[in-house]
XYZ file of C-alpha atoms in Angstrom:
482
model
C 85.062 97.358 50.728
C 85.047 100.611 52.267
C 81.537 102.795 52.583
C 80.074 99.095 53.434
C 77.323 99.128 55.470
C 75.391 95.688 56.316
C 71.796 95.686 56.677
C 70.070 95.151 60.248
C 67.196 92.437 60.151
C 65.553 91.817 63.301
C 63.365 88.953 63.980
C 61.335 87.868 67.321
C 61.463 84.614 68.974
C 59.281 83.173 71.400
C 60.311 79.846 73.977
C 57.830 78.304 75.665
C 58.681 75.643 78.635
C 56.001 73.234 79.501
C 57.328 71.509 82.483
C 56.126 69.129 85.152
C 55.294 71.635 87.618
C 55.851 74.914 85.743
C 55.227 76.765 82.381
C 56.862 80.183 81.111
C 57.264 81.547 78.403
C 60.177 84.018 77.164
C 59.658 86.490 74.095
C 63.202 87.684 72.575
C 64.601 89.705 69.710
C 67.061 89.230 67.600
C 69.369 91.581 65.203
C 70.934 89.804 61.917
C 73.719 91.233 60.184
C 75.763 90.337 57.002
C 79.335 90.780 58.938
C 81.324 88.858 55.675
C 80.937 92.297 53.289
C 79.638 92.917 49.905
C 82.748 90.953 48.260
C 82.255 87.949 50.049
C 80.232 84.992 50.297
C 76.953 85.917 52.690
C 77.763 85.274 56.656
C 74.544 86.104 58.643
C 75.211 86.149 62.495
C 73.403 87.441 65.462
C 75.322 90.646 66.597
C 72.681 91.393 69.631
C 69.801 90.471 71.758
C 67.000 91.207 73.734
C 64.564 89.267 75.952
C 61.601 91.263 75.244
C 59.318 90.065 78.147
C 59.343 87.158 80.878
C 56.088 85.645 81.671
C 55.261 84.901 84.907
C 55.795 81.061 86.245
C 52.606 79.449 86.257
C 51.872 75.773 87.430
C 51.920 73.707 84.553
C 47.741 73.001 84.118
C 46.878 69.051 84.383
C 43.462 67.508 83.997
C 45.010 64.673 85.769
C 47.608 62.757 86.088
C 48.735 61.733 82.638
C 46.725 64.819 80.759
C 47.677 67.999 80.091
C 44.795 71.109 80.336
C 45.557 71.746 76.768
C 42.691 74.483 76.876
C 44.434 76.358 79.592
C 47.663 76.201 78.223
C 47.032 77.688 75.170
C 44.974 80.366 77.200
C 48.403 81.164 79.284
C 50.151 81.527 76.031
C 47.733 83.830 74.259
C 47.219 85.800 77.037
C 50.612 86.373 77.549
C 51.024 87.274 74.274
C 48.483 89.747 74.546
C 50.815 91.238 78.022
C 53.996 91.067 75.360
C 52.533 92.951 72.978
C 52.548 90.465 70.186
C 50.758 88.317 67.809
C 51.445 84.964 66.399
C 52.413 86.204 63.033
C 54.949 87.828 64.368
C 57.318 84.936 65.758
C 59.697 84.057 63.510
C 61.842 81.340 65.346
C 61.721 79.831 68.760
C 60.678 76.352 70.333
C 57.728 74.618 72.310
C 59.556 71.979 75.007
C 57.370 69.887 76.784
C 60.116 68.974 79.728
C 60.550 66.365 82.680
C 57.364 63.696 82.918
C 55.320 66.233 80.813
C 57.111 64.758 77.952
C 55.200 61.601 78.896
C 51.824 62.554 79.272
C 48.656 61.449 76.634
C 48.335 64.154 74.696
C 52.219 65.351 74.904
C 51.965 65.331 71.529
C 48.846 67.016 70.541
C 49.778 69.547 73.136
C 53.223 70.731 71.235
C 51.400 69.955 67.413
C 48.591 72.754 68.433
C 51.251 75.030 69.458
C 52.845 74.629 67.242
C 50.293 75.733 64.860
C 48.909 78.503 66.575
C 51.468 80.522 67.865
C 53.958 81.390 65.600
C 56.688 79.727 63.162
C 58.161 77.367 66.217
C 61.013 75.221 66.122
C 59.254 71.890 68.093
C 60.454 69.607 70.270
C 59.461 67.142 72.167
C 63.167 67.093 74.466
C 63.972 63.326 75.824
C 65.697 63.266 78.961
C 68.929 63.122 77.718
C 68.532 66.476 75.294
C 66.747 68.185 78.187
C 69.564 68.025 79.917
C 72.012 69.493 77.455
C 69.501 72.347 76.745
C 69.109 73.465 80.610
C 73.242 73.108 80.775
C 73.622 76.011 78.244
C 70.753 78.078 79.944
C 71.979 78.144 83.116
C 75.379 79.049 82.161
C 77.278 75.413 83.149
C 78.122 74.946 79.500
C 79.614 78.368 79.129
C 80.979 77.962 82.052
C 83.306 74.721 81.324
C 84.590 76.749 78.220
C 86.477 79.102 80.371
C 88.653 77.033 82.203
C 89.560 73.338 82.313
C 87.096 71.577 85.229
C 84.441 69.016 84.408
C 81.256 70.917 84.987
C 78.031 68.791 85.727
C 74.989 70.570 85.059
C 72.209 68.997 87.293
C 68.370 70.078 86.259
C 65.764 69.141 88.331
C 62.443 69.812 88.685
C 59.051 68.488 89.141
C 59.721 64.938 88.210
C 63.156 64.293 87.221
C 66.898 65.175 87.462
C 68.652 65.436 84.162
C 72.227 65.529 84.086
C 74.871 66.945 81.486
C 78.571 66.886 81.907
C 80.948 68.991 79.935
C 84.538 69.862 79.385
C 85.865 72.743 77.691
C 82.200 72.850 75.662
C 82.546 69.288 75.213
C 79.568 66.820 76.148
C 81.275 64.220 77.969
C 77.890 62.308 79.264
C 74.567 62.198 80.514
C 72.147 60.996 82.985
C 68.712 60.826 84.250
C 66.850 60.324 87.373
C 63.622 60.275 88.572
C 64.059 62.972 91.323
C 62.231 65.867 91.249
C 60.004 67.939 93.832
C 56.419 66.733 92.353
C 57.010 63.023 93.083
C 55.873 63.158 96.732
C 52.907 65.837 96.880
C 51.446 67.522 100.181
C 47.590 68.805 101.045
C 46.962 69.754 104.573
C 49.844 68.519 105.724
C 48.968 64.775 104.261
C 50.776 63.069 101.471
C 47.999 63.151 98.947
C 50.078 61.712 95.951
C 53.025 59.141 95.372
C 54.633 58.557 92.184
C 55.121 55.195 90.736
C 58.796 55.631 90.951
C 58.570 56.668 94.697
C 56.043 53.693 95.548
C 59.348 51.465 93.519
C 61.961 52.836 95.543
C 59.585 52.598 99.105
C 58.312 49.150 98.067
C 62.096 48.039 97.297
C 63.305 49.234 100.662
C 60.461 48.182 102.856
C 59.773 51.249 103.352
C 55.592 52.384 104.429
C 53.719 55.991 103.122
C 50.470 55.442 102.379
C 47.898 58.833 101.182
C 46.567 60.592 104.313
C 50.380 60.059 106.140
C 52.006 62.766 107.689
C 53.718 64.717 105.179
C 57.077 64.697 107.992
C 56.827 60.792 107.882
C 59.884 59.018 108.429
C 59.468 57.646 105.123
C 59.460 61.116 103.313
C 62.710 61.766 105.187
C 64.032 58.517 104.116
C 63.180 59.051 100.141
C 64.353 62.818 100.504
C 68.097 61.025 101.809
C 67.868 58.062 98.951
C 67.596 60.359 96.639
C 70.463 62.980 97.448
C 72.780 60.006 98.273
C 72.284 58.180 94.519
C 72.595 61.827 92.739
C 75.857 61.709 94.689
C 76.789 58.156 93.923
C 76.011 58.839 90.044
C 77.928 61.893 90.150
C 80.879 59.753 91.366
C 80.099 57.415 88.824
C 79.385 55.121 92.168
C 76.269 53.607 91.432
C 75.420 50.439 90.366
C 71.894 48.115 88.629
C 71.296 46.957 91.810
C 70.317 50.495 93.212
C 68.373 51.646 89.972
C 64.964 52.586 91.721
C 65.639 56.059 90.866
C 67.245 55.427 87.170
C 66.113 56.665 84.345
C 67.317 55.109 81.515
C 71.132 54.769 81.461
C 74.282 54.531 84.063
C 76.767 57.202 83.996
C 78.270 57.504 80.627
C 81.228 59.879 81.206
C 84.469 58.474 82.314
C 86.179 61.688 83.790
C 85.725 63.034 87.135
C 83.089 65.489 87.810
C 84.959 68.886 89.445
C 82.192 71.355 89.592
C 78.613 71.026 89.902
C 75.858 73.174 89.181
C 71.847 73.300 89.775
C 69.157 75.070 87.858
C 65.858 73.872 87.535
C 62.801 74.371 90.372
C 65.260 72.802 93.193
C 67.653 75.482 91.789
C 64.965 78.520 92.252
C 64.189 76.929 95.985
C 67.983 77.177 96.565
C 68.739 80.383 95.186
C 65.425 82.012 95.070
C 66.503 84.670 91.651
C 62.841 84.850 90.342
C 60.929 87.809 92.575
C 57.870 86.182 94.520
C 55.912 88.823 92.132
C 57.249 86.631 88.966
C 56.026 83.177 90.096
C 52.327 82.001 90.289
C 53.038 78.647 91.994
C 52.741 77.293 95.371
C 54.725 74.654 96.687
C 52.669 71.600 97.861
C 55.237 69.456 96.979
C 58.948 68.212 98.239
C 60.346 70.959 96.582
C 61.919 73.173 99.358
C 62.596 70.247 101.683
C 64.687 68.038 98.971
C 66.973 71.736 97.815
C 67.685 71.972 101.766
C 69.023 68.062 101.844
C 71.210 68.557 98.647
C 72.613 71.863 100.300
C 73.444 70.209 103.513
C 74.856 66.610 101.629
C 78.419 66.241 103.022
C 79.617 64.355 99.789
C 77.959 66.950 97.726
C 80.045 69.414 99.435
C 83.369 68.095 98.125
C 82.472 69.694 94.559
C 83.002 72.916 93.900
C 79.594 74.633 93.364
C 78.587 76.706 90.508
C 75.740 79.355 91.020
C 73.650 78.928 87.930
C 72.883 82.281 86.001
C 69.255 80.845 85.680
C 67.367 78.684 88.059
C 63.913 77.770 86.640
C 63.990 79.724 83.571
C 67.235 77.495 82.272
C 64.976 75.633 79.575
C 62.643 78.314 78.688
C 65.671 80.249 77.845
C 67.368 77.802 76.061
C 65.169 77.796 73.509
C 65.230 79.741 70.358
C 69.115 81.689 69.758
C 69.868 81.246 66.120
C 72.374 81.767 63.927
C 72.751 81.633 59.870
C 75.634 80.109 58.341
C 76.407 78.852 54.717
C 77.403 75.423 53.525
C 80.639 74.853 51.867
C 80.633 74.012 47.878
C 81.783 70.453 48.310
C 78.456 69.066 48.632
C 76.061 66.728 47.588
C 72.055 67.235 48.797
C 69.084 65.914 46.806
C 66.520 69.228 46.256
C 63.348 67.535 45.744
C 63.793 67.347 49.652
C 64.842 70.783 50.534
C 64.541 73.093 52.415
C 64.518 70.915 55.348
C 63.480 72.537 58.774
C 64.311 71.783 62.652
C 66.536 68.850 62.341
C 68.511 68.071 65.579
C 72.270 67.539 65.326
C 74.166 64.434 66.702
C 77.770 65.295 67.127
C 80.543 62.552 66.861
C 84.071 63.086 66.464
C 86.763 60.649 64.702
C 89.568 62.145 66.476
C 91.679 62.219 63.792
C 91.583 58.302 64.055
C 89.246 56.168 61.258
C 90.039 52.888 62.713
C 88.651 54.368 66.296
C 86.108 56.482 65.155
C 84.527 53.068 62.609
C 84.553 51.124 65.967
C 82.542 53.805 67.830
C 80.276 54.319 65.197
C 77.487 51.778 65.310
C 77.822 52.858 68.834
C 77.025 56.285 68.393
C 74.189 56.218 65.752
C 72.406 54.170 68.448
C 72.835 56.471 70.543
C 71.858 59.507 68.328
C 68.803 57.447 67.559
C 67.518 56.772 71.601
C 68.065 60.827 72.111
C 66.163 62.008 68.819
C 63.732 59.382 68.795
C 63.001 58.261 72.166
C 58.991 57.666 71.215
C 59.587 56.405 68.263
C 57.547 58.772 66.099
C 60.184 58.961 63.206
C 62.279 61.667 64.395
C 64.614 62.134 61.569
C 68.425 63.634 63.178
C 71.523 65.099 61.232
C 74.570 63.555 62.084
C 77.753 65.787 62.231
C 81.160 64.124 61.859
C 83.861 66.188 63.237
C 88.009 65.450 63.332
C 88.255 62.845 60.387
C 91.589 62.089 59.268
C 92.803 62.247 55.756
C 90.870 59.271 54.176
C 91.822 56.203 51.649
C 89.023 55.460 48.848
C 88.765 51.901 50.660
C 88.152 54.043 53.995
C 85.691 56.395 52.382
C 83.522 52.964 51.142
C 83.724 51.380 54.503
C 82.420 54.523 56.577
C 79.359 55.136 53.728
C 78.697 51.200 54.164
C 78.286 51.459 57.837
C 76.433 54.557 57.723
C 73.801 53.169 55.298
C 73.745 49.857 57.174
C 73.202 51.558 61.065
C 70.808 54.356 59.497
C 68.917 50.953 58.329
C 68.038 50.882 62.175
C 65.828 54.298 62.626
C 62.748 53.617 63.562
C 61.200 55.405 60.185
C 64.496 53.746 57.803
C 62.793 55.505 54.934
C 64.071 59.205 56.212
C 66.601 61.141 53.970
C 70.120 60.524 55.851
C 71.734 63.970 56.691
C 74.937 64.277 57.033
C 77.160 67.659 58.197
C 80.949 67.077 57.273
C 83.144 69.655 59.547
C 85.696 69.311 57.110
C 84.995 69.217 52.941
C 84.369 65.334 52.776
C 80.579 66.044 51.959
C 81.033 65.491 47.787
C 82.855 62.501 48.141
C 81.013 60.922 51.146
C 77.948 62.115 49.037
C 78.955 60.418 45.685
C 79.810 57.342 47.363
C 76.696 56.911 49.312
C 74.946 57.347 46.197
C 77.374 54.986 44.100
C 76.612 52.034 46.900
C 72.678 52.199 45.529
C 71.394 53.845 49.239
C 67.794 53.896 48.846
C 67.204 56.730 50.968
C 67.511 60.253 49.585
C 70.967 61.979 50.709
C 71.952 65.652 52.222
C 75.397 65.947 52.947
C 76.744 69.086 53.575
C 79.857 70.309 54.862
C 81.846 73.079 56.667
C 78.916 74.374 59.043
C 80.500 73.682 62.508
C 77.382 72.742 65.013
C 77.110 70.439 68.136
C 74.593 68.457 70.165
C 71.456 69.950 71.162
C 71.311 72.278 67.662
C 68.554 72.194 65.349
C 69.340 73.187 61.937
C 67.358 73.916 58.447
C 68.763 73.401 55.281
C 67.707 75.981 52.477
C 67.590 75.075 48.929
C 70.553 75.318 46.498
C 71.831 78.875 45.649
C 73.440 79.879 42.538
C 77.110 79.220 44.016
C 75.830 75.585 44.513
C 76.006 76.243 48.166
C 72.858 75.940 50.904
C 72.043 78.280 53.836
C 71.521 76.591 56.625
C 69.903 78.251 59.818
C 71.777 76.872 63.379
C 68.999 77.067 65.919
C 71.457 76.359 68.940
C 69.258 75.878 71.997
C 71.358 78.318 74.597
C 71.388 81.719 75.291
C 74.119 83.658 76.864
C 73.803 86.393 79.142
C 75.006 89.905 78.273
């Protein structure tokens, strides 16, 4: 309609990265715009953004080993509100991501809940390995990356206490993997190896290896566990490794099948290799492994063969992950119960049929595992939306069989009780829906379709409009730089 002019909203959004060695914290802005015109359904999309303000990179505060400083955390964060220029009630959107062994300590979870709480409107999430890996892929710029040409792109993140791995293919997740390699898991004081992680004293114990606390901090041994290390990330990236050398493995083998082309680090290790953040920026010292494992993976012969990828963030990959966002609305074809919307920060699963049922019904016990291990590692009743993608045209018979398995595999969340949320790429969602609800499913049912999202989103679904269609917010944990 000509003489339309769209109205500019702009909304602030706050990440904050609580890692095993580091926190940060990134503020950003965001401008929303109506870009489908005043005859057409609503289409909100981000046309710009901002970061705001970069915090420093403070060591993340520890009361010990398996407690976080709560206290001083939330003092970092408020205080660098205060340098922002901001107040709680003023983030609308963003994340807290407690990252690497953090993720494991005590109080993980009363750490991201009180957060949560106090500092704005956050988007929360506790990332498993496997997720932390996808989100530091889009930050540093691998996942963009593999969209512009045809390589398989590895994404390696390391840190303090683990390397997280996510391979991709034309924006495609292929696989994932994680290892316990990280700077923080052999630590230095005056020269003396004053701590040893229990994945360290496994791998030393398992290779009759000696480093005791007091030892030289150039002992053979450290050598040796600095070489173990950047030979298995080699042998995984090959797909190479086996059980039998699974000191270092966290979790799963290798789980994509093609060969990985390009390879690129972000991460701590990534900030000791490439050094982007000014020495005015960061508020750490290193009296770790840090320096002295980036140095072995730069000089690793086998590494070499890859073709290297310098990431467009090192250590700030996560942190700036967190938080773009993006507004889209549902298709009509749907079927949602609204006693249990809206519905907020729901992570996405994708799995694709490729245009095949028979395939895609084999793969799909398979997958909803799988969904469930990344969403709800701890068990807490993590609730996840699964998005089905590429289904081919569908029988009635077919239709029954895929809402029988679905309601029999979503039997096996940890909290079974949980509405099952469905996102149809295609308009399947009112059927699906209605036949879910005709095979007596005990759980409540959103099933939506049309909204195209992808692994490592987070979505809320807003109640029913008029037009019997829902908004439905795409948090997608990347940002791109301009």
């Amino acid at each position: 309609m000509a003489g339309f002019s769209p109205k500019t909203e702009k909304i602030i959004s706050a990440g904050i990265d609580i890692g095993t060695s580091t926190t940060k914290l990134v503020i950003s802005e965001f401008s929303l715009t109506n870009v489908a015109g005043s005859m057409h359904v609503p289409r909100i999309e981000i046309v710009d953004k901002q970061v705001l303000y970069k915090s420093p990179i403070f060591s993340t505060p520890l009361k010990d080993h398996v407690t976080i400083d709560v206290a001083k955390v939330v003092g970092i964060v408020k205080s660098e509100y205060e340098q922002a220029g901001i107040v709680p009630s003023q983030i609308e959107t963003g994340a807290v991501i407690i990252t690497g062994e953090t993720a494991t300590k005590d109080n993980a979870r009363e750490m991201i809940d009180y957060l949560s709480n106090e500092a704005g409107e956050f988007l929360v999430a506790t990332a498993g390995p496997d997720l932390e890996g996808i989100i530091a892929a889009k930050g540093s710029g691998a996942y963009e990356f593999s969209g512009t040409n045809d390589k398989v792109t590895a994404n390696i993140d390391i840190g303090g206490g683990t390397a997280n791995i996510a391979v991709y293919k034309s924006q495609e997740l292929l696989g994932t993997c994680t290892l316990h390699i990280g700077g923080r898991l052999l630590e230095f004081q005056n020269g003396q190896v004053s701590s040893i992680s229990p994945p360290i004293q496994k791998l030393l114990t398992a290779h009759n290896q000696q480093l005791s606390i007091g030892d030289d901090w150039q002992s053979p041994a450290v050598d040796f566990v600095l070489t173990f290390m950047v030979q298995y990330l080699s042998s995984i990236l090959t797909r190479e490794a086996t059980d039998e050398e699974a000191s270092l493995l966290l979790g799963h083998l290798p789980n994509w099948q093609e060969e990985v082309e390009v390879i690129s680090f972000s991460g701590g290790i990534s900030e000791c290799m490439y050094q982007h953040e000014s020495v005015h920026n960061t508020q750490t010292e290193y009296s770790d492994m840090g320096m002295q494992l980036a140095e072995v993976l730069q000089n690793d012969e086998r590494l070499q063969e890859f073709t290297w990828l310098e990431p467009i963030e090192t250590v700030r990959a996560t942190v700036l992950g967190a938080g773009m966002q993006t507004t889209e609305i549902s298709g009509a074809t749907i079927q949602v119960s609204p006693t249990d919307l809206p519905m907020k920060n729901v992570p996405v699963y994708h799995f694709s049929f490729d245009q095949s049922f028979q395939i895609g019904a084999e793969r799909l016990e398979e997958k909803i595992t799988e969904a469930i291990n990344m969403f709800d590692a701890y068990h807490e009743g993590q609730n996840f939306a699964l998005y089905i993608s590429q289904l081919p045209h569908m029988s009635f018979q077919a239709i029954q069989q895929l809402a029988a398995d679905i309601i029999q595999m979503m039997e096996r969340r940890p909290n079974p009780d949980l509405p099952i949320v469905l996102i149809l790429q295609t308009d399947h969602a009112r059927v699906l829906g209605q036949t879910l609800m005709a095979l007596n499913v005990r759980q409540s049912v959103i099933c939506i379709d049309q909204i195209v999202v992808e692994h490592g989103d987070y979505i809320d679904i807003g109640r029913v409009l008029e037009s019997g269609v829902v908004p439905v917010v795409v948090k997608t944990l990347t940002f791109h730089s301009s």
